[in-house]
CSV table of C-alpha atoms in Angstrom, one decimal:
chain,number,residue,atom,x,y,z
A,39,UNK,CA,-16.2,2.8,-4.1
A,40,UNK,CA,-14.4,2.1,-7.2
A,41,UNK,CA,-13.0,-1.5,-6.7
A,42,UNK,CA,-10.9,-2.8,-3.8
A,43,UNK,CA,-7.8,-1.0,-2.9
A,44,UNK,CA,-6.1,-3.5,-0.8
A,45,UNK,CA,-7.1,-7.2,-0.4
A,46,UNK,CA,-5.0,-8.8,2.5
A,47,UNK,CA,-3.8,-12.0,1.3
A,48,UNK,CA,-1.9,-13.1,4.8
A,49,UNK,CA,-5.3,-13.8,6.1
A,50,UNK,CA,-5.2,-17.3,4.1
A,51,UNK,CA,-2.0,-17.9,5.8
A,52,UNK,CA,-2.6,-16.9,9.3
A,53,UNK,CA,-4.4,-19.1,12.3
A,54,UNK,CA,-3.2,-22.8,10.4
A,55,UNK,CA,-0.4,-24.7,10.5
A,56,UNK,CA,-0.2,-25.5,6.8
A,57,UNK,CA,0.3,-23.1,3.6
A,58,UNK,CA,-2.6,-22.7,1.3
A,59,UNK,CA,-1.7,-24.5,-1.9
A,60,UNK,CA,-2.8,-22.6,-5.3
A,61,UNK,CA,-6.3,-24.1,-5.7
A,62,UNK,CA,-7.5,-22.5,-2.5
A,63,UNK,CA,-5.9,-19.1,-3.1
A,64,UNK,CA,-7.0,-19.4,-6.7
A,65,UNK,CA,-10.6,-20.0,-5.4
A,66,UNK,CA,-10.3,-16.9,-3.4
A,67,UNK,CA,-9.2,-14.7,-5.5
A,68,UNK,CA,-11.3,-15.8,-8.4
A,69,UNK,CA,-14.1,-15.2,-6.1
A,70,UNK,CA,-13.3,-11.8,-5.1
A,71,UNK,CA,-12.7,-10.6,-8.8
A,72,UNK,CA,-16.2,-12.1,-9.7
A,73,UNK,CA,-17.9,-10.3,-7.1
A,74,UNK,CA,-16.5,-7.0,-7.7
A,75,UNK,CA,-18.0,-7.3,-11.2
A,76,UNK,CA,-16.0,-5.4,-13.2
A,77,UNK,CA,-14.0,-2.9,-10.6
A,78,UNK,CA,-10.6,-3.3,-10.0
A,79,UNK,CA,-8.9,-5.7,-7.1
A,80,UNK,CA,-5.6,-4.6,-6.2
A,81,UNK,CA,-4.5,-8.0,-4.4
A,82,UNK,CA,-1.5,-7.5,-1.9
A,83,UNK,CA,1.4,-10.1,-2.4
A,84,UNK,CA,2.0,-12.0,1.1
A,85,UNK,CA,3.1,-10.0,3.9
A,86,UNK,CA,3.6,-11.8,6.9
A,87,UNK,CA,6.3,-11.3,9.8
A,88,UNK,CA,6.7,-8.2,12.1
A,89,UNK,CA,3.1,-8.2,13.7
A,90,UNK,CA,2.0,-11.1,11.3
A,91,UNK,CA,2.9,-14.0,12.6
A,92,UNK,CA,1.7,-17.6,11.4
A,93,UNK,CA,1.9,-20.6,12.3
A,94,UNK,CA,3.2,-22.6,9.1
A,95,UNK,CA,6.7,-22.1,9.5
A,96,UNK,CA,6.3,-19.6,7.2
A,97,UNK,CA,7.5,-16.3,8.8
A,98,UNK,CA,10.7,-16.4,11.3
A,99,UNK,CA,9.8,-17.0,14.8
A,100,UNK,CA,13.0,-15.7,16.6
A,101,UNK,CA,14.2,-12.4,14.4
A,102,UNK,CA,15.6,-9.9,16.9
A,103,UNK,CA,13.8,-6.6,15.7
A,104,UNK,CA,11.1,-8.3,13.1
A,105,UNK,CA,9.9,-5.2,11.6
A,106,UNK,CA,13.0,-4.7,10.1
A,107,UNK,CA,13.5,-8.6,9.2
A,108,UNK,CA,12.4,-11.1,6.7
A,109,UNK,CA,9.0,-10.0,5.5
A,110,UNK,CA,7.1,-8.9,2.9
A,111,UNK,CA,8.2,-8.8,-0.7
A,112,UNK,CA,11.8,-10.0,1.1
A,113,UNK,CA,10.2,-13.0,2.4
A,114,UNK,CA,8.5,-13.8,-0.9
A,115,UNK,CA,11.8,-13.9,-2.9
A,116,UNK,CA,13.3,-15.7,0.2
A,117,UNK,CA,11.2,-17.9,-1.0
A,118,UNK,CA,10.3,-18.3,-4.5
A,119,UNK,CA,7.7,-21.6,-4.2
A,120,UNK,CA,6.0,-20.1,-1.8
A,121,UNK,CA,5.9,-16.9,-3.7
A,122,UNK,CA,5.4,-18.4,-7.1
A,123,UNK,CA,2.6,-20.6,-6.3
A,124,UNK,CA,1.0,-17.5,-4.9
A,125,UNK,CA,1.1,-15.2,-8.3
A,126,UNK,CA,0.1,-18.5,-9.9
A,127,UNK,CA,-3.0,-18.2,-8.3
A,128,UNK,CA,-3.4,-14.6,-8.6
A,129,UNK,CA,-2.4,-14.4,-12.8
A,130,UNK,CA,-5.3,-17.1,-12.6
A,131,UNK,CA,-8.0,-15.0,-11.1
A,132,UNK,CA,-7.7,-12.4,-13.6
A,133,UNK,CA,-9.1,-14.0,-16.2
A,134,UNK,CA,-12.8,-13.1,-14.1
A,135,UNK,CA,-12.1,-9.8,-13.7
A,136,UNK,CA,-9.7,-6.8,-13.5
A,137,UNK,CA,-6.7,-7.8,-10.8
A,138,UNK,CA,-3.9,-5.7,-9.9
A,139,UNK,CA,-0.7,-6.6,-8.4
A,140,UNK,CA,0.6,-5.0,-4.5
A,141,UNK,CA,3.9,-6.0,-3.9
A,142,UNK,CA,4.5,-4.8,0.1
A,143,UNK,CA,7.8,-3.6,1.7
A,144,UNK,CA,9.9,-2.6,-1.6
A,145,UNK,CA,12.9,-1.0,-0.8
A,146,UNK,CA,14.6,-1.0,-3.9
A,147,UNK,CA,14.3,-1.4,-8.2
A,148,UNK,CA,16.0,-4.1,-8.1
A,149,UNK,CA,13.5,-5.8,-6.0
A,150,UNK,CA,10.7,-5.0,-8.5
A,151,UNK,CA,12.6,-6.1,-11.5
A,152,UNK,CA,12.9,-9.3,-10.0
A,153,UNK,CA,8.8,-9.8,-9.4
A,154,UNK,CA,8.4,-8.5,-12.8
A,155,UNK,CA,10.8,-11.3,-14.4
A,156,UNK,CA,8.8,-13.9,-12.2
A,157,UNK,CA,5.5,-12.7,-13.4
A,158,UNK,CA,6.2,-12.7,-16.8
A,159,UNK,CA,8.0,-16.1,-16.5
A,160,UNK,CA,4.5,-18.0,-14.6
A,161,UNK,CA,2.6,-16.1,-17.0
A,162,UNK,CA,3.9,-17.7,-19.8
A,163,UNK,CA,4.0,-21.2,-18.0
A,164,UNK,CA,0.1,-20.8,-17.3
A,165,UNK,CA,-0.6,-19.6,-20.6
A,166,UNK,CA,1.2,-22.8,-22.1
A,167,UNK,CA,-1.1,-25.0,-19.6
A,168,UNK,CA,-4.4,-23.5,-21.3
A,169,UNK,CA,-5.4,-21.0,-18.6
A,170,UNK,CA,-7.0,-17.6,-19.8
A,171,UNK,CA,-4.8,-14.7,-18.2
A,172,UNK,CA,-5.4,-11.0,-18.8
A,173,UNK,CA,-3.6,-9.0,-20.9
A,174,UNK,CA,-3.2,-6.1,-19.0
A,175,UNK,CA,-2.6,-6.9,-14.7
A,176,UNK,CA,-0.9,-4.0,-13.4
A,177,UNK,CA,1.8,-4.2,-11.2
A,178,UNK,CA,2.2,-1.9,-8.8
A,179,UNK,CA,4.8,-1.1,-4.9
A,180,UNK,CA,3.5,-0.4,-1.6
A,181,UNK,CA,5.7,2.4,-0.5
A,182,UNK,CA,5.8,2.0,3.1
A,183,UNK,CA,10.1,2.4,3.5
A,184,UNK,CA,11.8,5.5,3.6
A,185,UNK,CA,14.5,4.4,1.3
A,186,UNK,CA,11.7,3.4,-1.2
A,187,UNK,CA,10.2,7.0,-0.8
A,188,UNK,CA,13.0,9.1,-1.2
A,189,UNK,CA,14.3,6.5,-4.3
A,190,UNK,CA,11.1,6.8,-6.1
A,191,UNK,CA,12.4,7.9,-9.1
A,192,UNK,CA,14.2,5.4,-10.1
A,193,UNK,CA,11.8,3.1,-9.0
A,194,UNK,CA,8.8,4.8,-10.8
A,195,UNK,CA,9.8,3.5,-13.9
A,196,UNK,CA,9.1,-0.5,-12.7
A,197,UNK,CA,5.8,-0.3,-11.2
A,198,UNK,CA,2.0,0.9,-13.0
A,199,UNK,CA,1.0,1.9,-9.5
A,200,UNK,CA,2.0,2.9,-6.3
A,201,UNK,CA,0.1,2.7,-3.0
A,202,UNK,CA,1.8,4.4,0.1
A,203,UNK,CA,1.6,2.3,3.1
A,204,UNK,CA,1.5,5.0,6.0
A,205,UNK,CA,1.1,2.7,9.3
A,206,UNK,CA,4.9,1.5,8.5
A,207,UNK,CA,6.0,4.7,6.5
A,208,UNK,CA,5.3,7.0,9.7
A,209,UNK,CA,6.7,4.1,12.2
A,210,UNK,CA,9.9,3.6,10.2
A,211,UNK,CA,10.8,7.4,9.0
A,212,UNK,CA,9.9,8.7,12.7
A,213,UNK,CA,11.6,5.8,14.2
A,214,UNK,CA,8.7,5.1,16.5
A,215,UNK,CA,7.2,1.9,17.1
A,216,UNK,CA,3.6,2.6,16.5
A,217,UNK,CA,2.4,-0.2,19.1
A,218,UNK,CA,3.9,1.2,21.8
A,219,UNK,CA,1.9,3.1,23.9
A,220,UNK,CA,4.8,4.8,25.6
A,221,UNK,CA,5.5,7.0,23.0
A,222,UNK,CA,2.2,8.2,22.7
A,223,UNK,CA,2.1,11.2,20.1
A,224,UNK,CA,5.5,10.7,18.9
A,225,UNK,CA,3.9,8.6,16.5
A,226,UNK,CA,2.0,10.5,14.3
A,227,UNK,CA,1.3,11.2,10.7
A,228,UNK,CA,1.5,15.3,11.5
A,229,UNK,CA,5.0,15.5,11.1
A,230,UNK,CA,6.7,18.1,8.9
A,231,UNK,CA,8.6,15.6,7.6
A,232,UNK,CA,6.0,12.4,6.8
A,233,UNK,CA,3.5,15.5,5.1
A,234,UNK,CA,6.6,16.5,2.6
A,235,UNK,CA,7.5,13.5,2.1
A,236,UNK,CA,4.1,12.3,1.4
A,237,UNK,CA,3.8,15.6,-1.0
A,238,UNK,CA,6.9,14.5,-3.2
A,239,UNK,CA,5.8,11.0,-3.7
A,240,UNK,CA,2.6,11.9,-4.2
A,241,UNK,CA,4.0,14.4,-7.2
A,242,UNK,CA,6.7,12.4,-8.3
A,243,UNK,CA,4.2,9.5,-9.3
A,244,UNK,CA,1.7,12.2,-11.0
A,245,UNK,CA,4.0,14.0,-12.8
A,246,UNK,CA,5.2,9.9,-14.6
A,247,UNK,CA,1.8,9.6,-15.3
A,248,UNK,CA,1.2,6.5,-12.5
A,249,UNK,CA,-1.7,6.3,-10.2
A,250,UNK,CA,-1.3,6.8,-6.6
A,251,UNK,CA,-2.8,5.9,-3.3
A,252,UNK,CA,-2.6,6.1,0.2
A,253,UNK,CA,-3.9,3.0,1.8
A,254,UNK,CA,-2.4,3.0,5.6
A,255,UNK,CA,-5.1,3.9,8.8
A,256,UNK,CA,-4.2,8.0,7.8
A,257,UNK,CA,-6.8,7.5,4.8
A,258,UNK,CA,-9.1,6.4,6.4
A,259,UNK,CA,-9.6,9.3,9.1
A,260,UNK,CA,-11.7,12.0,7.8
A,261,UNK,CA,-9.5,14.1,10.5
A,262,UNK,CA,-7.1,13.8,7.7
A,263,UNK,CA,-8.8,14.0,4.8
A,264,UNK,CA,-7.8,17.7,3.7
A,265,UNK,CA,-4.4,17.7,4.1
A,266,UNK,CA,-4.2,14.3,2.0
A,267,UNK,CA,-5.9,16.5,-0.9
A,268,UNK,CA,-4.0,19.5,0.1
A,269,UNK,CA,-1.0,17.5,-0.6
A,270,UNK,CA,-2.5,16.3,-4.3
A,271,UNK,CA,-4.1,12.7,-3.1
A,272,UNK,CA,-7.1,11.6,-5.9
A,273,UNK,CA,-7.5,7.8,-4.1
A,274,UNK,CA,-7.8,6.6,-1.1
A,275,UNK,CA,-8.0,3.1,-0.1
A,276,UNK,CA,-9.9,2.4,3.2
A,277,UNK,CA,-12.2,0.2,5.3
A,278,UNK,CA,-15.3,0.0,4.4
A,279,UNK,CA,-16.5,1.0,7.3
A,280,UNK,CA,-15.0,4.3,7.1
A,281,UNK,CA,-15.6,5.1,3.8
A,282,UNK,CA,-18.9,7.2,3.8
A,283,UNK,CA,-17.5,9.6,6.7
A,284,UNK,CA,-14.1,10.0,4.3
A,285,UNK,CA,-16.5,10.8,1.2
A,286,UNK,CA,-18.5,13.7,3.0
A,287,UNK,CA,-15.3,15.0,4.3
A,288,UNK,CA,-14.4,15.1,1.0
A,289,UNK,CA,-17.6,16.7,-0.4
A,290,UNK,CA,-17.1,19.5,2.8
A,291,UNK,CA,-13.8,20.6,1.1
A,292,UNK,CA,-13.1,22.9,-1.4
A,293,UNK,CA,-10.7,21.6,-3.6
A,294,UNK,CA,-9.1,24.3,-5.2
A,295,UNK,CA,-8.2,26.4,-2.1
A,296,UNK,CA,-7.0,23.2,-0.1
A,297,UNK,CA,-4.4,22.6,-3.3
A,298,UNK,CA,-3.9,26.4,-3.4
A,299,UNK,CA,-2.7,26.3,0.5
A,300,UNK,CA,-0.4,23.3,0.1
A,301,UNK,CA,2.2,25.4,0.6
A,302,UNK,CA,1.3,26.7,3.8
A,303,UNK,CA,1.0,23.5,5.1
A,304,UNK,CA,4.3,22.3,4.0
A,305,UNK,CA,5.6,25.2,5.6
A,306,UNK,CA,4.3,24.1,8.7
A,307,UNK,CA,7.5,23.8,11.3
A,308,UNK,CA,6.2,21.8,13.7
A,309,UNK,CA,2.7,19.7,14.9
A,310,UNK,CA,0.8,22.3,16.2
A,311,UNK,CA,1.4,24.5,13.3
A,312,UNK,CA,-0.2,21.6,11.5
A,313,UNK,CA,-2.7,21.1,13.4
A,314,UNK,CA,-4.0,24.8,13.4
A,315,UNK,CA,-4.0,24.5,9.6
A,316,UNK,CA,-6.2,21.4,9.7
A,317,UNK,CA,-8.5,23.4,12.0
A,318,UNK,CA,-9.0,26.2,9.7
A,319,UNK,CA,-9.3,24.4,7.1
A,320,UNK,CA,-12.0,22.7,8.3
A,321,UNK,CA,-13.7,25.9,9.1
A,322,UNK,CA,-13.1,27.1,5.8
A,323,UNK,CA,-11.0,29.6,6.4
A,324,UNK,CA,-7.3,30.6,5.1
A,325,UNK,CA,-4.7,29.0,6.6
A,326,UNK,CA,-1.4,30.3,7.9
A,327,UNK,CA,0.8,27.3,9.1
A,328,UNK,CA,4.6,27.9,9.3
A,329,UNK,CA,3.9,31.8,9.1
């Protein structure tokens, strides 16, 4: 593994009834960066609500439909001490070792802009208070809202990084709620429309030069490993625990034909024709999807 793709910071914040001040988070951070010795940390920026909840006060208790509500990088500029005391601690920790910055649920440039003017705002502050901050933390979007997929290339411009959130991306673009059990294979990520989708913000960032990952569950399936390098995925961000089944189902693929098939795939009209070109491509063999 080269570093840590995703570090959950809403696990300080869940399970207590009071907010963790900058000292702990600092501590935490700090701590992570050290013992990554030298690979990257992309920390997330707080994302509680929807299937988050806390118990500070935090996150809204009564919001009527809360995956569409007040969380993520919403909730963070809803509420800027909160939010600031949290980059405080993060602009800290990279002075031991190379952080990035996730900023979850973007929907907009505007939105990233704003986080940008705050960073370099705090980092000036902390500078001014004697702490050693990086040079270089790259700041980067979780792309997990439709509007902030199809708008990429005017957002592109804000960010050094994307990472594309699929768990939310395939519950919000399909309209499905992905913990319900009713609707069974509804939700899935072998949709016509999440694989091109995925394929143009996977190209859009590569051909600005910006690094992209995928870092919803989808990643870490090797079911779906060669259609996310079919559709021109380099990283993938995963648990750990999946992560040596992912590399050899990397190492089973050829490359070259996958790429050179993409267009098959995103020809594909319909699930099944997506799922017969998963099958022979893990046989090996040409595929024909949407043909």
């Amino acid at each position: 593994a080269a570093g840590v793709g995703l570090y959950r910071t809403e696990f300080l914040f869940l399970q207590r009834s009071e907010l963790p001040d900058e000292e702990e988070q600092f501590r935490a951070y700090r701590d992570v960066a050290i013992g990554m010795t030298g690979r990257a940390v992309t920390i997330r920026t707080l994302d509680v609500g929807a299937d988050k909840a806390d118990r500070t006060g935090l996150a809204l208790t009564n919001e009527p439909n809360p995956a569409l509500g007040l969380r993520g990088v919403r909730l963070s500029l809803a509420r800027q001490d909160v939010f600031e005391t949290q980059l405080r601690a993060i602009l800290r920790a990279s002075g031991y070792g190379p952080v990035r910055i996730l900023v979850p649920m973007i929907t907009n440039r505007e939105e990233m802009l704003e986080v940008k003017r705050l960073i370099k705002r705090i980092t000036a502050d902390l500078r001014k208070e004697g702490h050693e901050i990086a040079e270089n933390i790259p700041l980067g979007a979780m792309i997990e809202v439709p509007a902030a997929a199809i708008a990429l290339p005017s957002i592109i411009g804000t960010v050094d990084f994307i990472s594309v959130g699929t768990n939310d991306l395939v519950q919000y673009l399909l309209a499905t709620d992905r913990g319900n059990e009713a609707l069974g294979d509804l939700h899935t990520p072998l949709h016509p429309a999440v694989l091109r989708l995925l394929f143009e913000v996977i190209r859009t960032a590569k051909r600005r030069g910006k690094p992209v990952a995928v870092c919803g569950e989808m990643a870490g399936d090797p079911l779906f490993t060669p259609l996310l390098l079919a559709l021109g995925l380099e990283e993938f961000s995963l648990h750990p625990g999946t992560l040596l089944e992912v590399r050899r189902a990397i190492r089973a693929n050829d490359l070259a034909a996958l790429r050179g098939d993409a267009r098959a795939l995103l020809r594909a009209r319909d699930r099944d024709a997506i799922e017969d070109w998963l099958r022979k491509a893990s046989s090996g063999g040409a595929t024909a999807a949407g043909r």
